[in-house]
Amino acid sequence: MSEREFVPLKIAVLTVSDSRSLAEDRSGETLVGRLTEAGHQLAYRRIVTDDVAAIREVVAAWCADPGVDVVITTGGTGFTGRDVTPEALEPLFEKRMDGFSAIFHRISFEKIGVSTIQSRATGGVIDATFVFVLPGSPGACRDGWDHILKDQLDYRHRPCNFVEIMPRLDEHLRRGAGRGA
């Protein structure tokens, strides 16, 4: 069997923060550095405030854009009153990715122990686009990328990866359209 070739993805990075600018955004910069180092392309990068409507607006637009394959957010996953990224995005998920949260917390537990319970990292599919919601620390972004996303966003990763199923994420829409729905 021949070796698969790398498939570069177009990835958008959204930082959710009331206090950071692009120049001060170490978490977003960590993700951008890692994804470009892996051979992927940065589709978009923005910062929005901790506001449900603002987060939804940006992520929904990116997910509807055929030039975006994956969206990664960083920030807003804690428990303070301003941490609203999961509340903004989970209602939009067509499918939840419980395994992402479980694996992220296992990895995080190895590094920071029970403090991992203070994160609500999550993932899912919106408009046939994978969306990953990471905490706002550079360490959490490194862990999420290095131990989960780097492999799952690489077509060469075996036994399976997200890239190989991307063309099928909208099957339910095509199937419905084929029946005259």
PDB file of C-alpha atoms in Angstrom:
ATOM      1  CA  MET A   1       0.000   0.000   0.000  1.00  0.00           C
ATOM      2  CA  SER A   2       1.363   3.419  -0.924  1.00  0.00           C
ATOM      3  CA  GLU A   3       1.969   6.159   1.623  1.00  0.00           C
ATOM      4  CA  ARG A   4      -0.705   8.844   1.690  1.00  0.00           C
ATOM      5  CA  GLU A   5       0.278  12.389   0.809  1.00  0.00           C
ATOM      6  CA  PHE A   6      -0.213  15.265   3.223  1.00  0.00           C
ATOM      7  CA  VAL A   7      -3.359  17.316   2.581  1.00  0.00           C
ATOM      8  CA  PRO A   8      -3.008  20.928   3.751  1.00  0.00           C
ATOM      9  CA  LEU A   9      -6.150  22.271   5.401  1.00  0.00           C
ATOM     10  CA  LYS A  10      -7.372  25.847   5.670  1.00  0.00           C
ATOM     11  CA  ILE A  11      -7.740  26.561   9.382  1.00  0.00           C
ATOM     12  CA  ALA A  12      -9.274  29.632  11.038  1.00  0.00           C
ATOM     13  CA  VAL A  13      -8.193  30.664  14.543  1.00  0.00           C
ATOM     14  CA  LEU A  14     -10.431  32.724  16.809  1.00  0.00           C
ATOM     15  CA  THR A  15      -9.240  34.069  20.150  1.00  0.00           C
ATOM     16  CA  VAL A  16     -12.003  34.951  22.592  1.00  0.00           C
ATOM     17  CA  SER A  17     -10.813  37.605  25.029  1.00  0.00           C
ATOM     18  CA  ASP A  18     -11.850  40.916  26.530  1.00  0.00           C
ATOM     19  CA  SER A  19      -8.263  41.901  27.238  1.00  0.00           C
ATOM     20  CA  ARG A  20      -5.954  40.786  24.414  1.00  0.00           C
ATOM     21  CA  SER A  21      -4.916  42.336  21.126  1.00  0.00           C
ATOM     22  CA  LEU A  22      -3.337  40.363  18.272  1.00  0.00           C
ATOM     23  CA  ALA A  23       0.083  41.564  19.448  1.00  0.00           C
ATOM     24  CA  GLU A  24      -0.542  40.106  22.926  1.00  0.00           C
ATOM     25  CA  ASP A  25      -2.320  36.930  21.831  1.00  0.00           C
ATOM     26  CA  ARG A  26       0.136  34.181  22.761  1.00  0.00           C
ATOM     27  CA  SER A  27      -2.478  31.415  22.575  1.00  0.00           C
ATOM     28  CA  GLY A  28      -3.606  32.307  19.064  1.00  0.00           C
ATOM     29  CA  GLU A  29       0.020  32.707  18.026  1.00  0.00           C
ATOM     30  CA  THR A  30       0.796  29.252  19.432  1.00  0.00           C
ATOM     31  CA  LEU A  31      -1.952  27.712  17.305  1.00  0.00           C
ATOM     32  CA  VAL A  32      -0.958  29.638  14.169  1.00  0.00           C
ATOM     33  CA  GLY A  33       2.674  28.603  14.599  1.00  0.00           C
ATOM     34  CA  ARG A  34       1.807  24.970  15.093  1.00  0.00           C
ATOM     35  CA  LEU A  35      -0.680  24.693  12.233  1.00  0.00           C
ATOM     36  CA  THR A  36       1.611  26.421   9.717  1.00  0.00           C
ATOM     37  CA  GLU A  37       4.603  24.388  10.904  1.00  0.00           C
ATOM     38  CA  ALA A  38       2.537  21.260  10.201  1.00  0.00           C
ATOM     39  CA  GLY A  39       1.939  22.473   6.618  1.00  0.00           C
ATOM     40  CA  HIS A  40      -1.609  23.802   6.960  1.00  0.00           C
ATOM     41  CA  GLN A  41      -2.756  27.263   5.850  1.00  0.00           C
ATOM     42  CA  LEU A  42      -4.132  29.991   8.080  1.00  0.00           C
ATOM     43  CA  ALA A  43      -7.497  30.948   6.581  1.00  0.00           C
ATOM     44  CA  TYR A  44      -8.420  33.656   9.109  1.00  0.00           C
ATOM     45  CA  ARG A  45      -7.350  34.921  12.495  1.00  0.00           C
ATOM     46  CA  ARG A  46      -9.385  37.228  14.714  1.00  0.00           C
ATOM     47  CA  ILE A  47     -10.013  38.247  18.280  1.00  0.00           C
ATOM     48  CA  VAL A  48     -13.534  38.812  19.595  1.00  0.00           C
ATOM     49  CA  THR A  49     -14.798  39.740  23.031  1.00  0.00           C
ATOM     50  CA  ASP A  50     -16.421  37.241  25.373  1.00  0.00           C
ATOM     51  CA  ASP A  51     -19.847  37.773  23.827  1.00  0.00           C
ATOM     52  CA  VAL A  52     -22.128  34.944  22.683  1.00  0.00           C
ATOM     53  CA  ALA A  53     -23.453  36.802  19.626  1.00  0.00           C
ATOM     54  CA  ALA A  54     -19.989  37.952  18.496  1.00  0.00           C
ATOM     55  CA  ILE A  55     -18.510  34.461  18.837  1.00  0.00           C
ATOM     56  CA  ARG A  56     -21.417  32.849  16.987  1.00  0.00           C
ATOM     57  CA  GLU A  57     -21.336  35.414  14.191  1.00  0.00           C
ATOM     58  CA  VAL A  58     -17.655  34.879  13.401  1.00  0.00           C
ATOM     59  CA  VAL A  59     -17.638  31.093  13.755  1.00  0.00           C
ATOM     60  CA  ALA A  60     -20.874  30.623  11.778  1.00  0.00           C
ATOM     61  CA  ALA A  61     -19.514  32.800   8.952  1.00  0.00           C
ATOM     62  CA  TRP A  62     -16.249  30.874   8.875  1.00  0.00           C
ATOM     63  CA  CYS A  63     -18.061  27.524   8.899  1.00  0.00           C
ATOM     64  CA  ALA A  64     -20.208  28.660   5.955  1.00  0.00           C
ATOM     65  CA  ASP A  65     -17.096  29.737   4.020  1.00  0.00           C
ATOM     66  CA  PRO A  66     -15.913  27.024   1.591  1.00  0.00           C
ATOM     67  CA  GLY A  67     -12.390  28.381   2.120  1.00  0.00           C
ATOM     68  CA  VAL A  68     -12.363  27.134   5.732  1.00  0.00           C
ATOM     69  CA  ASP A  69     -11.933  23.457   6.617  1.00  0.00           C
ATOM     70  CA  VAL A  70     -11.473  23.738  10.394  1.00  0.00           C
ATOM     71  CA  VAL A  71     -12.095  26.367  13.082  1.00  0.00           C
ATOM     72  CA  ILE A  72     -10.136  26.432  16.334  1.00  0.00           C
ATOM     73  CA  THR A  73     -11.111  28.803  19.121  1.00  0.00           C
ATOM     74  CA  THR A  74      -9.071  29.611  22.196  1.00  0.00           C
ATOM     75  CA  GLY A  75     -10.430  31.228  25.334  1.00  0.00           C
ATOM     76  CA  GLY A  76     -13.719  31.512  27.154  1.00  0.00           C
ATOM     77  CA  THR A  77     -13.895  27.908  28.392  1.00  0.00           C
ATOM     78  CA  GLY A  78     -13.663  28.565  32.130  1.00  0.00           C
ATOM     79  CA  PHE A  79     -16.387  29.183  34.693  1.00  0.00           C
ATOM     80  CA  THR A  80     -16.408  32.944  35.174  1.00  0.00           C
ATOM     81  CA  GLY A  81     -19.385  34.971  34.076  1.00  0.00           C
ATOM     82  CA  ARG A  82     -17.501  36.130  30.969  1.00  0.00           C
ATOM     83  CA  ASP A  83     -16.523  32.605  29.821  1.00  0.00           C
ATOM     84  CA  VAL A  84     -19.180  31.871  27.201  1.00  0.00           C
ATOM     85  CA  THR A  85     -17.503  30.135  24.250  1.00  0.00           C
ATOM     86  CA  PRO A  86     -19.130  26.710  24.859  1.00  0.00           C
ATOM     87  CA  GLU A  87     -22.527  28.390  25.361  1.00  0.00           C
ATOM     88  CA  ALA A  88     -22.041  30.260  22.087  1.00  0.00           C
ATOM     89  CA  LEU A  89     -21.039  27.261  19.987  1.00  0.00           C
ATOM     90  CA  GLU A  90     -22.534  24.080  21.421  1.00  0.00           C
ATOM     91  CA  PRO A  91     -26.095  25.012  20.317  1.00  0.00           C
ATOM     92  CA  LEU A  92     -24.731  25.270  16.753  1.00  0.00           C
ATOM     93  CA  PHE A  93     -23.138  21.805  16.812  1.00  0.00           C
ATOM     94  CA  GLU A  94     -24.816  19.403  14.408  1.00  0.00           C
ATOM     95  CA  LYS A  95     -22.715  16.687  16.023  1.00  0.00           C
ATOM     96  CA  ARG A  96     -20.830  16.885  19.311  1.00  0.00           C
ATOM     97  CA  MET A  97     -17.362  15.449  19.696  1.00  0.00           C
ATOM     98  CA  ASP A  98     -17.366  14.110  23.247  1.00  0.00           C
ATOM     99  CA  GLY A  99     -14.129  12.217  22.621  1.00  0.00           C
ATOM    100  CA  PHE A 100     -12.231  15.454  21.991  1.00  0.00           C
ATOM    101  CA  SER A 101     -13.159  16.771  25.421  1.00  0.00           C
ATOM    102  CA  ALA A 102     -12.374  13.438  27.088  1.00  0.00           C
ATOM    103  CA  ILE A 103      -8.933  13.091  25.494  1.00  0.00           C
ATOM    104  CA  PHE A 104      -8.110  16.765  26.083  1.00  0.00           C
ATOM    105  CA  HIS A 105      -8.918  16.398  29.777  1.00  0.00           C
ATOM    106  CA  ARG A 106      -6.874  13.192  30.075  1.00  0.00           C
ATOM    107  CA  ILE A 107      -3.846  14.937  28.564  1.00  0.00           C
ATOM    108  CA  SER A 108      -4.432  18.031  30.677  1.00  0.00           C
ATOM    109  CA  PHE A 109      -4.757  15.920  33.842  1.00  0.00           C
ATOM    110  CA  GLU A 110      -1.267  14.531  33.225  1.00  0.00           C
ATOM    111  CA  LYS A 111       0.082  18.106  33.194  1.00  0.00           C
ATOM    112  CA  ILE A 112      -2.021  20.048  35.716  1.00  0.00           C
ATOM    113  CA  GLY A 113      -3.854  17.389  37.702  1.00  0.00           C
ATOM    114  CA  VAL A 114      -7.400  17.965  38.845  1.00  0.00           C
ATOM    115  CA  SER A 115      -7.239  21.626  37.790  1.00  0.00           C
ATOM    116  CA  THR A 116      -8.277  20.318  34.367  1.00  0.00           C
ATOM    117  CA  ILE A 117     -11.882  20.335  35.597  1.00  0.00           C
ATOM    118  CA  GLN A 118     -11.819  24.117  35.269  1.00  0.00           C
ATOM    119  CA  SER A 119     -11.840  23.811  31.473  1.00  0.00           C
ATOM    120  CA  ARG A 120     -14.853  23.166  29.288  1.00  0.00           C
ATOM    121  CA  ALA A 121     -12.920  22.289  26.130  1.00  0.00           C
ATOM    122  CA  THR A 122     -15.245  20.842  23.532  1.00  0.00           C
ATOM    123  CA  GLY A 123     -15.596  20.120  19.845  1.00  0.00           C
ATOM    124  CA  GLY A 124     -18.180  19.454  17.211  1.00  0.00           C
ATOM    125  CA  VAL A 125     -19.320  19.956  13.643  1.00  0.00           C
ATOM    126  CA  ILE A 126     -21.022  23.125  12.411  1.00  0.00           C
ATOM    127  CA  ASP A 127     -22.122  23.403   8.768  1.00  0.00           C
ATOM    128  CA  ALA A 128     -19.900  20.437   7.793  1.00  0.00           C
ATOM    129  CA  THR A 129     -16.859  22.107   9.426  1.00  0.00           C
ATOM    130  CA  PHE A 130     -14.920  20.762  12.396  1.00  0.00           C
ATOM    131  CA  VAL A 131     -14.829  23.220  15.319  1.00  0.00           C
ATOM    132  CA  PHE A 132     -12.539  22.816  18.330  1.00  0.00           C
ATOM    133  CA  VAL A 133     -12.918  24.935  21.478  1.00  0.00           C
ATOM    134  CA  LEU A 134      -9.716  25.172  23.524  1.00  0.00           C
ATOM    135  CA  PRO A 135      -8.874  27.027  26.734  1.00  0.00           C
ATOM    136  CA  GLY A 136      -7.101  30.371  26.480  1.00  0.00           C
ATOM    137  CA  SER A 137      -3.645  29.418  27.746  1.00  0.00           C
ATOM    138  CA  PRO A 138      -0.708  28.757  25.410  1.00  0.00           C
ATOM    139  CA  GLY A 139      -0.067  25.477  27.260  1.00  0.00           C
ATOM    140  CA  ALA A 140      -3.603  24.249  26.640  1.00  0.00           C
ATOM    141  CA  CYS A 141      -3.301  25.207  22.967  1.00  0.00           C
ATOM    142  CA  ARG A 142       0.004  23.337  22.701  1.00  0.00           C
ATOM    143  CA  ASP A 143      -1.490  20.270  24.371  1.00  0.00           C
ATOM    144  CA  GLY A 144      -4.615  20.313  22.210  1.00  0.00           C
ATOM    145  CA  TRP A 145      -2.623  20.688  19.008  1.00  0.00           C
ATOM    146  CA  ASP A 146       0.357  18.456  19.797  1.00  0.00           C
ATOM    147  CA  HIS A 147      -1.572  15.539  21.295  1.00  0.00           C
ATOM    148  CA  ILE A 148      -4.853  15.566  19.358  1.00  0.00           C
ATOM    149  CA  LEU A 149      -5.279  17.954  16.453  1.00  0.00           C
ATOM    150  CA  LYS A 150      -1.880  17.507  14.803  1.00  0.00           C
ATOM    151  CA  ASP A 151      -2.625  13.833  14.151  1.00  0.00           C
ATOM    152  CA  GLN A 152      -6.362  14.039  13.524  1.00  0.00           C
ATOM    153  CA  LEU A 153      -5.873  16.850  10.985  1.00  0.00           C
ATOM    154  CA  ASP A 154      -3.217  14.857   9.110  1.00  0.00           C
ATOM    155  CA  TYR A 155      -4.515  12.641   6.294  1.00  0.00           C
ATOM    156  CA  ARG A 156      -1.532  10.318   6.758  1.00  0.00           C
ATOM    157  CA  HIS A 157      -2.483   9.449  10.357  1.00  0.00           C
ATOM    158  CA  ARG A 158      -3.674   5.854  10.797  1.00  0.00           C
ATOM    159  CA  PRO A 159      -5.911   4.097  11.566  1.00  0.00           C
ATOM    160  CA  CYS A 160      -8.208   7.072  10.967  1.00  0.00           C
ATOM    161  CA  ASN A 161      -8.299  10.863  10.912  1.00  0.00           C
ATOM    162  CA  PHE A 162     -10.729  13.728  10.413  1.00  0.00           C
ATOM    163  CA  VAL A 163      -9.405  14.669   6.968  1.00  0.00           C
ATOM    164  CA  GLU A 164     -10.626  11.461   5.347  1.00  0.00           C
ATOM    165  CA  ILE A 165     -14.197  12.006   6.554  1.00  0.00           C
ATOM    166  CA  MET A 166     -14.447  15.725   5.765  1.00  0.00           C
ATOM    167  CA  PRO A 167     -16.033  15.123   2.343  1.00  0.00           C
ATOM    168  CA  ARG A 168     -18.829  13.188   4.065  1.00  0.00           C
ATOM    169  CA  LEU A 169     -19.717  15.660   6.829  1.00  0.00           C
ATOM    170  CA  ASP A 170     -22.632  17.055   4.837  1.00  0.00           C
ATOM    171  CA  GLU A 171     -24.085  13.707   3.673  1.00  0.00           C
ATOM    172  CA  HIS A 172     -27.320  14.367   5.543  1.00  0.00           C
ATOM    173  CA  LEU A 173     -27.819  17.544   3.512  1.00  0.00           C
ATOM    174  CA  ARG A 174     -27.044  15.890   0.173  1.00  0.00           C
ATOM    175  CA  ARG A 175     -29.187  12.864   0.998  1.00  0.00           C
ATOM    176  CA  GLY A 176     -32.150  15.116   1.824  1.00  0.00           C
ATOM    177  CA  ALA A 177     -31.637  17.141  -1.354  1.00  0.00           C
ATOM    178  CA  GLY A 178     -31.572  13.946  -3.408  1.00  0.00           C
ATOM    179  CA  ARG A 179     -35.039  12.990  -2.155  1.00  0.00           C
ATOM    180  CA  GLY A 180     -36.609  16.252  -3.207  1.00  0.00           C
ATOM    181  CA  ALA A 181     -36.620  17.582   0.353  1.00  0.00           C
TER     182      ALA A 181
END
